[in-house]
Amino acid sequence: MVVATLLVEHAAELATLAGPPGPRRGAQQAEAGIVRDGAVAVGADGSIVAVGSTREVRRAVQLAPDARVLDATGRAVIPGFVDAHTHAVFAGQRADEFALRLQGHDYLEILSSGGGILSTVRATRDASETQLRQAAFSALSVMLAHGTTTLEIKSGYGLDRETEVRMLRVARDLCARGRPHVVATLLAAHAVPPEFQNDRDGYVDLVCREIIPAVARDGLARFCDVFCERGVFSVEQSRRVLEAGLAFGLAPKLHAEQKSHLGGTRLGVALSATSVDHLEYADDDDLAALADSNTVAVLLPGAAFLLREPRSAPARRMIERQVPVALATDYNPGTAPIRSMPLTIGLACVCVGLTPAEALVAATINAACALQLGETVGSLEVGKRADIVILDLPSVTHIPYRFGENPVQTVIAAGEVVVEAVKSA
Ligand SMILES: [Zn+2]
């Protein structure tokens, strides 16, 4: 009989998200794997050793003498959220710019007066590694308290070799702390830096020849991302960046079809990208290409909502056409200062039309697949890391319904209780 050091039992709804390997698509996107009166048991190594009904799990495990038992009566229990797209390392805030945008000032007007992303680039270049680490650590604590146990962090506010490497070193330090678990992405091609405004190809050369090799040599990133957008990087420039990353073992990701339809999605599918993100302007041909691939569509409804974009990603058509959909906050200081996955689920239901169950799948197992972590996190299954969240809600359907609240009561990361508001039984 297997020994458990931690047991969560009597969950009104245990959403296991158990299912076949890989991202869930079509009808599977709505299968949360609900068990009534559910339980999940954790072993000394921080992985899940049993999951099922409380009766089944109680029969399958022997409690260690010092085991903790958490009674989740009346509550829903889910896997920790996976936030598959954030820009969580940066310096400076842009609340004033947010206020200007609310008054109708155009983003391009703000950018031309020195604001926008370039103000974050200036602040980030000026910040020390310690300052960046402290700011990001405090943001990650907020995310953890909202149930996020794994997140991706992109660079992209340095736009030079030194600062991009510094941002990724901060991400590595945060990863070493382990809670939440961090996956790093190089996004040197996030914007054109001021010194290359008239020489975009020259900056792409720098990214391909210097920044990617330097980051890969130090093992600082798993993915290479690019902002493929009109006025930023063309499809051809994006291809150069992603192919250079692939040559150094960095898997491709793209910011694609956010403000216009340019062709980034098709490029991503052609390069077997792990994910393509945003997709407000994705068309039916893009969806057909995605449906035939292993690439996950990551939607960022918080960014579209706060930018008051006229168009939202075609999430319903994606699910109908068998495209696997994931969700992320896009946490960044400009367009999405959002750190809450429960809020993001609410926005996904209200703004792009996902059902609560589809949004939960998108925020857990499919988001894990968008980070190539589908085999280790994103569901409550034996052998996976014990990232478990107890919600102060009777059902997962209440996550979007309690819009704007933080419903998280207890967070368990790799088998350890790291956020707690529940008494042990
Ligand atoms: Zn982004």
Tab-separated table of C-alpha atoms and ligand atoms in Angstrom:
chain	number	residue	atom	x	y	z
A	1	MET	CA	0.000	0.000	0.000
A	2	VAL	CA	1.309	3.407	-0.950
A	3	VAL	CA	2.115	5.929	1.782
A	4	ALA	CA	0.584	9.414	1.661
A	5	THR	CA	1.938	12.452	3.504
A	6	LEU	CA	-0.931	14.720	2.494
A	7	LEU	CA	-4.564	13.940	1.761
A	8	VAL	CA	-7.268	16.255	0.453
A	9	GLU	CA	-10.646	14.543	0.855
A	10	HIS	CA	-14.405	14.980	0.650
A	11	ALA	CA	-14.233	17.549	-2.169
A	12	ALA	CA	-17.750	18.394	-3.341
A	13	GLU	CA	-16.263	18.406	-6.847
A	14	LEU	CA	-12.784	17.136	-7.624
A	15	ALA	CA	-11.924	18.254	-11.161
A	16	THR	CA	-9.189	15.798	-12.136
A	17	LEU	CA	-8.838	16.937	-15.765
A	18	ALA	CA	-7.716	13.350	-16.371
A	19	GLY	CA	-7.741	12.222	-19.979
A	20	PRO	CA	-5.665	11.107	-22.917
A	21	PRO	CA	-2.167	12.572	-23.305
A	22	GLY	CA	-1.836	15.837	-25.203
A	23	PRO	CA	-4.064	18.896	-25.417
A	24	ARG	CA	-7.841	18.441	-25.348
A	25	ARG	CA	-9.812	19.483	-28.423
A	26	GLY	CA	-13.415	19.583	-29.583
A	27	ALA	CA	-15.786	17.838	-27.158
A	28	GLN	CA	-12.840	16.839	-24.909
A	29	GLN	CA	-12.216	20.528	-24.248
A	30	ALA	CA	-15.287	20.447	-21.965
A	31	GLU	CA	-14.316	17.319	-19.980
A	32	ALA	CA	-13.120	18.356	-16.548
A	33	GLY	CA	-13.192	14.799	-15.136
A	34	ILE	CA	-15.401	15.639	-12.148
A	35	VAL	CA	-15.464	13.222	-9.188
A	36	ARG	CA	-18.057	13.813	-6.421
A	37	ASP	CA	-16.789	13.414	-2.859
A	38	GLY	CA	-13.329	13.332	-4.389
A	39	ALA	CA	-9.907	12.932	-2.840
A	40	VAL	CA	-6.306	13.231	-3.876
A	41	ALA	CA	-3.312	11.837	-1.975
A	42	VAL	CA	0.291	13.035	-2.173
A	43	GLY	CA	3.487	11.072	-1.521
A	44	ALA	CA	6.670	12.196	0.204
A	45	ASP	CA	8.268	13.085	-3.152
A	46	GLY	CA	5.573	15.708	-3.858
A	47	SER	CA	3.761	13.741	-6.551
A	48	ILE	CA	0.199	12.433	-6.650
A	49	VAL	CA	-0.098	8.811	-5.431
A	50	ALA	CA	-3.867	8.309	-5.564
A	51	VAL	CA	-6.911	10.148	-6.881
A	52	GLY	CA	-10.594	9.262	-7.034
A	53	SER	CA	-13.526	9.152	-4.646
A	54	THR	CA	-12.688	9.611	-0.965
A	55	ARG	CA	-13.579	5.960	-0.363
A	56	GLU	CA	-11.290	4.712	-3.128
A	57	VAL	CA	-8.385	6.889	-2.078
A	58	ARG	CA	-8.756	6.064	1.627
A	59	ARG	CA	-8.594	2.378	0.665
A	60	ALA	CA	-5.597	2.821	-1.637
A	61	VAL	CA	-3.265	4.720	0.687
A	62	GLN	CA	-1.790	4.435	4.112
A	63	LEU	CA	-1.356	7.751	5.887
A	64	ALA	CA	2.136	8.521	7.171
A	65	PRO	CA	2.180	9.156	10.958
A	66	ASP	CA	2.643	12.902	10.417
A	67	ALA	CA	0.369	13.119	7.372
A	68	ARG	CA	-1.850	16.161	6.948
A	69	VAL	CA	-5.482	15.701	6.057
A	70	LEU	CA	-7.390	18.628	4.548
A	71	ASP	CA	-11.167	18.396	4.582
A	72	ALA	CA	-12.584	19.989	1.428
A	73	THR	CA	-16.248	19.366	2.276
A	74	GLY	CA	-18.456	21.705	0.240
A	75	ARG	CA	-15.562	22.874	-1.919
A	76	ALA	CA	-14.228	22.321	-5.424
A	77	VAL	CA	-10.660	21.047	-5.854
A	78	ILE	CA	-8.748	21.544	-9.099
A	79	PRO	CA	-5.189	21.243	-10.432
A	80	GLY	CA	-3.060	24.375	-9.967
A	81	PHE	CA	-3.563	26.865	-12.801
A	82	VAL	CA	-0.939	27.056	-15.540
A	83	ASP	CA	-0.457	30.603	-16.876
A	84	ALA	CA	1.007	29.939	-20.325
A	85	HIS	CA	1.918	33.492	-21.387
A	86	THR	CA	3.252	36.281	-19.164
A	87	HIS	CA	5.759	39.098	-19.279
A	88	ALA	CA	6.237	39.065	-15.503
A	89	VAL	CA	9.807	40.416	-15.340
A	90	PHE	CA	9.943	44.200	-15.922
A	91	ALA	CA	10.543	47.518	-14.218
A	92	GLY	CA	8.183	50.500	-13.970
A	93	GLN	CA	4.403	50.753	-14.052
A	94	ARG	CA	2.172	52.252	-16.735
A	95	ALA	CA	-0.954	53.231	-14.809
A	96	ASP	CA	-0.795	56.805	-16.179
A	97	GLU	CA	-0.780	55.481	-19.713
A	98	PHE	CA	-3.746	53.232	-18.837
A	99	ALA	CA	-5.618	56.333	-17.644
A	100	LEU	CA	-4.748	58.181	-20.877
A	101	ARG	CA	-6.042	55.299	-22.960
A	102	LEU	CA	-9.296	55.339	-20.969
A	103	GLN	CA	-9.662	58.983	-22.011
A	104	GLY	CA	-9.413	57.957	-25.640
A	105	HIS	CA	-5.741	58.638	-26.342
A	106	ASP	CA	-4.441	56.338	-29.001
A	107	TYR	CA	-1.681	53.836	-28.199
A	108	LEU	CA	0.390	55.023	-31.178
A	109	GLU	CA	0.109	58.621	-29.949
A	110	ILE	CA	1.313	57.477	-26.502
A	111	LEU	CA	4.154	55.546	-28.126
A	112	SER	CA	5.294	58.523	-30.193
A	113	SER	CA	5.501	60.674	-27.047
A	114	GLY	CA	7.905	58.180	-25.457
A	115	GLY	CA	5.361	56.043	-23.615
A	116	GLY	CA	4.157	52.536	-24.329
A	117	ILE	CA	6.464	49.561	-24.456
A	118	LEU	CA	9.554	51.732	-24.939
A	119	SER	CA	9.035	53.298	-21.492
A	120	THR	CA	9.151	49.787	-20.007
A	121	VAL	CA	12.271	49.052	-22.067
A	122	ARG	CA	13.983	52.163	-20.643
A	123	ALA	CA	13.010	51.305	-17.063
A	124	THR	CA	14.015	47.656	-17.448
A	125	ARG	CA	17.392	48.506	-18.956
A	126	ASP	CA	18.010	50.861	-16.010
A	127	ALA	CA	16.958	48.337	-13.351
A	128	SER	CA	19.367	46.064	-11.499
A	129	GLU	CA	18.911	42.314	-11.432
A	130	THR	CA	17.916	42.576	-7.762
A	131	GLN	CA	15.249	45.194	-8.489
A	132	LEU	CA	13.809	43.087	-11.310
A	133	ARG	CA	13.828	39.981	-9.127
A	134	GLN	CA	12.078	41.678	-6.205
A	135	ALA	CA	9.342	43.138	-8.415
A	136	ALA	CA	8.752	39.834	-10.192
A	137	PHE	CA	8.810	37.866	-6.949
A	138	SER	CA	6.067	40.036	-5.495
A	139	ALA	CA	3.976	39.570	-8.663
A	140	LEU	CA	4.494	35.807	-8.527
A	141	SER	CA	3.329	35.743	-4.903
A	142	VAL	CA	0.064	37.356	-6.021
A	143	MET	CA	-0.269	34.821	-8.829
A	144	LEU	CA	0.361	31.932	-6.450
A	145	ALA	CA	-2.318	33.264	-4.094
A	146	HIS	CA	-4.698	33.163	-7.093
A	147	GLY	CA	-3.888	29.505	-7.669
A	148	THR	CA	-1.183	29.696	-10.350
A	149	THR	CA	1.396	26.968	-9.675
A	150	THR	CA	3.159	27.086	-13.070
A	151	LEU	CA	3.767	30.041	-15.339
A	152	GLU	CA	5.742	31.058	-18.358
A	153	ILE	CA	7.824	34.245	-18.265
A	154	LYS	CA	9.056	35.963	-21.412
A	155	SER	CA	11.943	38.373	-21.776
A	156	GLY	CA	11.434	41.204	-24.262
A	157	TYR	CA	11.866	44.504	-22.412
A	158	GLY	CA	15.648	44.617	-22.883
A	159	LEU	CA	15.871	44.409	-26.662
A	160	ASP	CA	19.628	44.206	-26.247
A	161	ARG	CA	21.775	41.231	-25.358
A	162	GLU	CA	22.733	42.310	-21.862
A	163	THR	CA	19.224	43.131	-20.634
A	164	GLU	CA	17.524	40.156	-22.306
A	165	VAL	CA	20.031	37.860	-20.579
A	166	ARG	CA	19.483	39.711	-17.276
A	167	MET	CA	15.696	39.253	-17.499
A	168	LEU	CA	16.099	35.530	-18.173
A	169	ARG	CA	18.544	35.140	-15.284
A	170	VAL	CA	15.840	36.605	-13.045
A	171	ALA	CA	13.360	34.061	-14.460
A	172	ARG	CA	15.869	31.302	-13.718
A	173	ASP	CA	16.260	32.483	-10.106
A	174	LEU	CA	12.478	32.532	-9.698
A	175	CYS	CA	12.338	29.021	-11.165
A	176	ALA	CA	14.899	27.863	-8.601
A	177	ARG	CA	12.526	28.984	-5.821
A	178	GLY	CA	10.037	26.547	-7.336
A	179	ARG	CA	6.766	28.150	-6.244
A	180	PRO	CA	5.283	28.787	-8.647
A	181	HIS	CA	7.230	26.758	-11.188
A	182	VAL	CA	8.615	29.021	-13.954
A	183	VAL	CA	9.347	28.273	-17.625
A	184	ALA	CA	11.380	30.899	-19.509
A	185	THR	CA	10.943	32.156	-23.067
A	186	LEU	CA	13.294	34.394	-25.017
A	187	LEU	CA	11.264	37.178	-26.665
A	188	ALA	CA	14.067	39.447	-27.893
A	189	ALA	CA	11.908	40.057	-30.986
A	190	HIS	CA	9.127	41.731	-28.937
A	191	ALA	CA	9.597	45.197	-30.442
A	192	VAL	CA	12.144	47.107	-32.481
A	193	PRO	CA	14.520	48.908	-30.093
A	194	PRO	CA	14.971	52.663	-30.554
A	195	GLU	CA	18.536	52.264	-31.837
A	196	PHE	CA	17.293	50.085	-34.737
A	197	GLN	CA	14.125	52.028	-35.700
A	198	ASN	CA	15.435	52.426	-39.246
A	199	ASP	CA	17.108	49.043	-39.476
A	200	ARG	CA	14.693	46.279	-38.479
A	201	ASP	CA	16.656	43.623	-40.348
A	202	GLY	CA	19.771	44.765	-38.506
A	203	TYR	CA	18.018	44.075	-35.203
A	204	VAL	CA	16.824	40.667	-36.455
A	205	ASP	CA	20.487	39.925	-37.293
A	206	LEU	CA	21.493	40.849	-33.737
A	207	VAL	CA	18.770	38.606	-32.287
A	208	CYS	CA	19.745	35.649	-34.497
A	209	ARG	CA	23.524	35.988	-34.326
A	210	GLU	CA	24.143	37.218	-30.785
A	211	ILE	CA	21.169	37.110	-28.436
A	212	ILE	CA	19.824	33.626	-29.260
A	213	PRO	CA	23.276	31.964	-29.070
A	214	ALA	CA	24.086	33.733	-25.772
A	215	VAL	CA	20.787	32.704	-24.173
A	216	ALA	CA	20.981	29.129	-25.471
A	217	ARG	CA	24.599	28.726	-24.344
A	218	ASP	CA	23.618	29.498	-20.748
A	219	GLY	CA	20.462	27.356	-20.928
A	220	LEU	CA	18.324	30.365	-19.990
A	221	ALA	CA	15.212	29.624	-22.074
A	222	ARG	CA	13.160	26.709	-23.340
A	223	PHE	CA	11.235	28.658	-25.992
A	224	CYS	CA	11.887	31.393	-28.543
A	225	ASP	CA	8.986	33.761	-29.262
A	226	VAL	CA	8.424	36.614	-31.743
A	227	PHE	CA	5.810	39.372	-32.121
A	228	CYS	CA	4.697	38.740	-35.699
A	229	GLU	CA	2.610	41.843	-36.474
A	230	ARG	CA	2.266	44.610	-39.042
A	231	GLY	CA	4.750	47.351	-38.111
A	232	VAL	CA	6.707	45.043	-35.773
A	233	PHE	CA	8.226	41.874	-37.320
A	234	SER	CA	7.125	40.504	-40.698
A	235	VAL	CA	6.427	36.829	-41.344
A	236	GLU	CA	9.832	36.523	-43.025
A	237	GLN	CA	11.654	38.205	-40.123
A	238	SER	CA	9.700	36.054	-37.664
A	239	ARG	CA	10.726	32.955	-39.592
A	240	ARG	CA	14.395	33.946	-39.372
A	241	VAL	CA	14.168	34.446	-35.595
A	242	LEU	CA	12.319	31.186	-34.947
A	243	GLU	CA	14.593	29.142	-37.219
A	244	ALA	CA	17.645	30.603	-35.471
A	245	GLY	CA	16.080	29.612	-32.142
A	246	LEU	CA	15.343	26.101	-33.415
A	247	ALA	CA	18.977	25.707	-34.462
A	248	PHE	CA	19.864	26.289	-30.799
A	249	GLY	CA	17.177	23.974	-29.444
A	250	LEU	CA	14.600	26.654	-28.511
A	251	ALA	CA	11.057	25.584	-29.411
A	252	PRO	CA	9.013	28.204	-31.324
A	253	LYS	CA	6.096	30.266	-30.014
A	254	LEU	CA	4.470	33.283	-31.669
A	255	HIS	CA	2.406	36.351	-30.882
A	256	ALA	CA	0.211	36.091	-33.987
A	257	GLU	CA	-2.856	37.746	-35.577
A	258	GLN	CA	-3.404	40.085	-32.623
A	259	LYS	CA	-4.186	43.351	-34.405
A	260	SER	CA	-4.287	42.234	-38.017
A	261	HIS	CA	-4.071	39.087	-40.093
A	262	LEU	CA	-0.468	38.688	-41.170
A	263	GLY	CA	0.229	34.940	-41.408
A	264	GLY	CA	2.001	34.183	-38.134
A	265	THR	CA	-0.319	31.274	-37.368
A	266	ARG	CA	0.525	29.481	-40.617
A	267	LEU	CA	4.214	30.124	-39.997
A	268	GLY	CA	3.859	28.694	-36.493
A	269	VAL	CA	2.154	25.543	-37.777
A	270	ALA	CA	4.810	25.149	-40.498
A	271	LEU	CA	7.526	25.287	-37.834
A	272	SER	CA	5.593	22.994	-35.424
A	273	ALA	CA	5.371	25.820	-32.879
A	274	THR	CA	4.370	24.732	-29.384
A	275	SER	CA	1.768	27.513	-29.310
A	276	VAL	CA	0.479	30.509	-31.233
A	277	ASP	CA	-0.908	33.229	-28.989
A	278	HIS	CA	-3.589	36.015	-29.235
A	279	LEU	CA	-5.293	35.078	-32.584
A	280	GLU	CA	-8.036	37.741	-32.604
A	281	TYR	CA	-7.717	37.936	-36.408
A	282	ALA	CA	-7.154	34.221	-37.107
A	283	ASP	CA	-9.260	33.077	-40.090
A	284	ASP	CA	-10.795	29.720	-40.989
A	285	ASP	CA	-7.704	28.611	-42.922
A	286	ASP	CA	-5.607	29.278	-39.807
A	287	LEU	CA	-7.996	27.193	-37.718
A	288	ALA	CA	-7.859	24.335	-40.240
A	289	ALA	CA	-4.051	24.424	-40.123
A	290	LEU	CA	-4.070	24.459	-36.310
A	291	ALA	CA	-6.573	21.589	-36.153
A	292	ASP	CA	-4.185	19.459	-38.226
A	293	SER	CA	-1.200	20.249	-35.983
A	294	ASN	CA	-0.031	19.822	-32.396
A	295	THR	CA	0.173	23.591	-31.911
A	296	VAL	CA	-1.976	24.968	-29.064
A	297	ALA	CA	-3.948	28.230	-29.469
A	298	VAL	CA	-3.315	30.413	-26.394
A	299	LEU	CA	-6.010	33.064	-25.910
A	300	LEU	CA	-5.409	36.211	-23.829
A	301	PRO	CA	-8.872	37.673	-23.234
A	302	GLY	CA	-7.615	40.068	-20.546
A	303	ALA	CA	-5.397	41.948	-22.993
A	304	ALA	CA	-8.159	42.205	-25.596
A	305	PHE	CA	-10.635	43.359	-22.908
A	306	LEU	CA	-8.379	46.053	-21.420
A	307	LEU	CA	-7.391	47.302	-24.886
A	308	ARG	CA	-11.116	47.375	-25.752
A	309	GLU	CA	-10.300	45.543	-28.974
A	310	PRO	CA	-13.201	45.520	-31.433
A	311	ARG	CA	-12.613	41.868	-32.212
A	312	SER	CA	-12.242	38.839	-29.997
A	313	ALA	CA	-10.541	35.547	-30.778
A	314	PRO	CA	-12.875	33.049	-32.540
A	315	ALA	CA	-12.848	30.644	-29.600
A	316	ARG	CA	-16.129	28.888	-30.422
A	317	ARG	CA	-15.066	28.212	-33.991
A	318	MET	CA	-11.725	26.944	-32.668
A	319	ILE	CA	-13.398	24.394	-30.426
A	320	GLU	CA	-15.872	23.369	-33.134
A	321	ARG	CA	-12.976	22.813	-35.532
A	322	GLN	CA	-10.872	20.773	-33.094
A	323	VAL	CA	-8.280	23.429	-32.245
A	324	PRO	CA	-7.012	22.988	-28.650
A	325	VAL	CA	-7.526	26.225	-26.716
A	326	ALA	CA	-5.456	27.389	-23.720
A	327	LEU	CA	-5.731	30.551	-21.611
A	328	ALA	CA	-3.196	32.941	-20.086
A	329	THR	CA	-3.201	36.305	-18.334
A	330	ASP	CA	-0.582	37.979	-20.617
A	331	TYR	CA	0.500	39.732	-17.396
A	332	ASN	CA	2.523	42.799	-18.446
A	333	PRO	CA	2.744	46.446	-17.371
A	334	GLY	CA	1.088	47.900	-20.481
A	335	THR	CA	-1.800	46.018	-22.018
A	336	ALA	CA	-2.677	43.467	-19.317
A	337	PRO	CA	-1.720	44.183	-15.699
A	338	ILE	CA	-3.707	41.036	-14.793
A	339	ARG	CA	-2.330	38.335	-12.492
A	340	SER	CA	-5.429	36.279	-11.823
A	341	MET	CA	-6.299	33.108	-13.715
A	342	PRO	CA	-9.793	32.979	-12.112
A	343	LEU	CA	-10.449	36.461	-13.554
A	344	THR	CA	-9.046	35.313	-16.905
A	345	ILE	CA	-11.469	32.371	-16.864
A	346	GLY	CA	-14.313	34.829	-16.217
A	347	LEU	CA	-13.188	36.997	-19.141
A	348	ALA	CA	-12.841	33.943	-21.390
A	349	CYS	CA	-16.433	32.933	-20.632
A	350	VAL	CA	-17.915	36.424	-21.017
A	351	CYS	CA	-15.778	37.825	-23.854
A	352	VAL	CA	-14.892	34.872	-26.085
A	353	GLY	CA	-17.701	32.451	-25.241
A	354	LEU	CA	-16.003	29.499	-23.544
A	355	THR	CA	-18.104	27.461	-21.121
A	356	PRO	CA	-16.808	27.257	-17.524
A	357	ALA	CA	-15.612	23.662	-18.105
A	358	GLU	CA	-13.868	24.558	-21.378
A	359	ALA	CA	-12.170	27.506	-19.708
A	360	LEU	CA	-10.972	25.287	-16.844
A	361	VAL	CA	-9.449	22.806	-19.317
A	362	ALA	CA	-7.873	25.776	-21.130
A	363	ALA	CA	-6.372	27.134	-17.889
A	364	THR	CA	-4.925	23.811	-16.705
A	365	ILE	CA	-4.101	20.823	-18.944
A	366	ASN	CA	-4.155	22.679	-22.284
A	367	ALA	CA	-2.034	25.497	-20.845
A	368	ALA	CA	0.409	22.861	-19.577
A	369	CYS	CA	0.594	21.440	-23.121
A	370	ALA	CA	1.272	24.981	-24.406
A	371	LEU	CA	4.458	24.831	-22.282
A	372	GLN	CA	5.337	21.206	-23.162
A	373	LEU	CA	4.471	20.262	-19.576
A	374	GLY	CA	1.353	18.215	-20.267
A	375	GLU	CA	2.976	15.091	-18.855
A	376	THR	CA	3.931	16.600	-15.498
A	377	VAL	CA	1.252	19.152	-14.521
A	378	GLY	CA	-2.219	20.414	-15.523
A	379	SER	CA	-4.278	17.504	-14.193
A	380	LEU	CA	-4.704	15.461	-11.024
A	381	GLU	CA	-3.367	12.072	-12.091
A	382	VAL	CA	-1.095	9.555	-10.385
A	383	GLY	CA	2.574	10.392	-10.976
A	384	LYS	CA	2.032	14.058	-11.769
A	385	ARG	CA	3.365	16.874	-9.587
A	386	ALA	CA	0.949	17.507	-6.723
A	387	ASP	CA	-0.102	21.043	-7.672
A	388	ILE	CA	-3.575	21.253	-6.133
A	389	VAL	CA	-5.928	24.168	-5.435
A	390	ILE	CA	-8.884	24.113	-3.042
A	391	LEU	CA	-11.514	26.703	-3.978
A	392	ASP	CA	-13.964	28.316	-1.599
A	393	LEU	CA	-16.674	27.438	-4.131
A	394	PRO	CA	-19.022	24.446	-4.317
A	395	SER	CA	-18.410	23.858	-8.031
A	396	VAL	CA	-15.984	24.828	-10.791
A	397	THR	CA	-18.932	26.449	-12.581
A	398	HIS	CA	-18.739	29.151	-9.912
A	399	ILE	CA	-15.234	30.287	-10.985
A	400	PRO	CA	-16.455	32.638	-13.756
A	401	TYR	CA	-19.702	33.329	-11.880
A	402	ARG	CA	-17.814	34.868	-8.922
A	403	PHE	CA	-16.309	37.260	-11.448
A	404	GLY	CA	-13.421	39.333	-10.106
A	405	GLU	CA	-13.136	37.537	-6.764
A	406	ASN	CA	-10.238	35.392	-5.685
A	407	PRO	CA	-11.934	32.075	-4.857
A	408	VAL	CA	-8.676	30.316	-3.884
A	409	GLN	CA	-8.527	28.993	-0.364
A	410	THR	CA	-5.532	26.635	-0.298
A	411	VAL	CA	-2.668	26.159	-2.734
A	412	ILE	CA	-0.493	23.047	-2.693
A	413	ALA	CA	2.636	23.239	-4.879
A	414	ALA	CA	4.677	20.066	-5.444
A	415	GLY	CA	2.938	18.530	-2.428
A	416	GLU	CA	3.553	21.403	-0.028
A	417	VAL	CA	0.852	23.693	1.316
A	418	VAL	CA	2.061	27.171	0.267
A	419	VAL	CA	-1.107	29.259	0.624
A	420	GLU	CA	-3.598	28.330	3.285
A	421	ALA	CA	-6.921	29.451	4.648
A	422	VAL	CA	-8.382	26.058	5.526
A	423	LYS	CA	-8.114	24.330	8.892
A	424	SER	CA	-6.699	20.831	8.904
A	425	ALA	CA	-9.235	18.214	9.850
B	1	ZN	ZN	2.514	38.749	-24.888
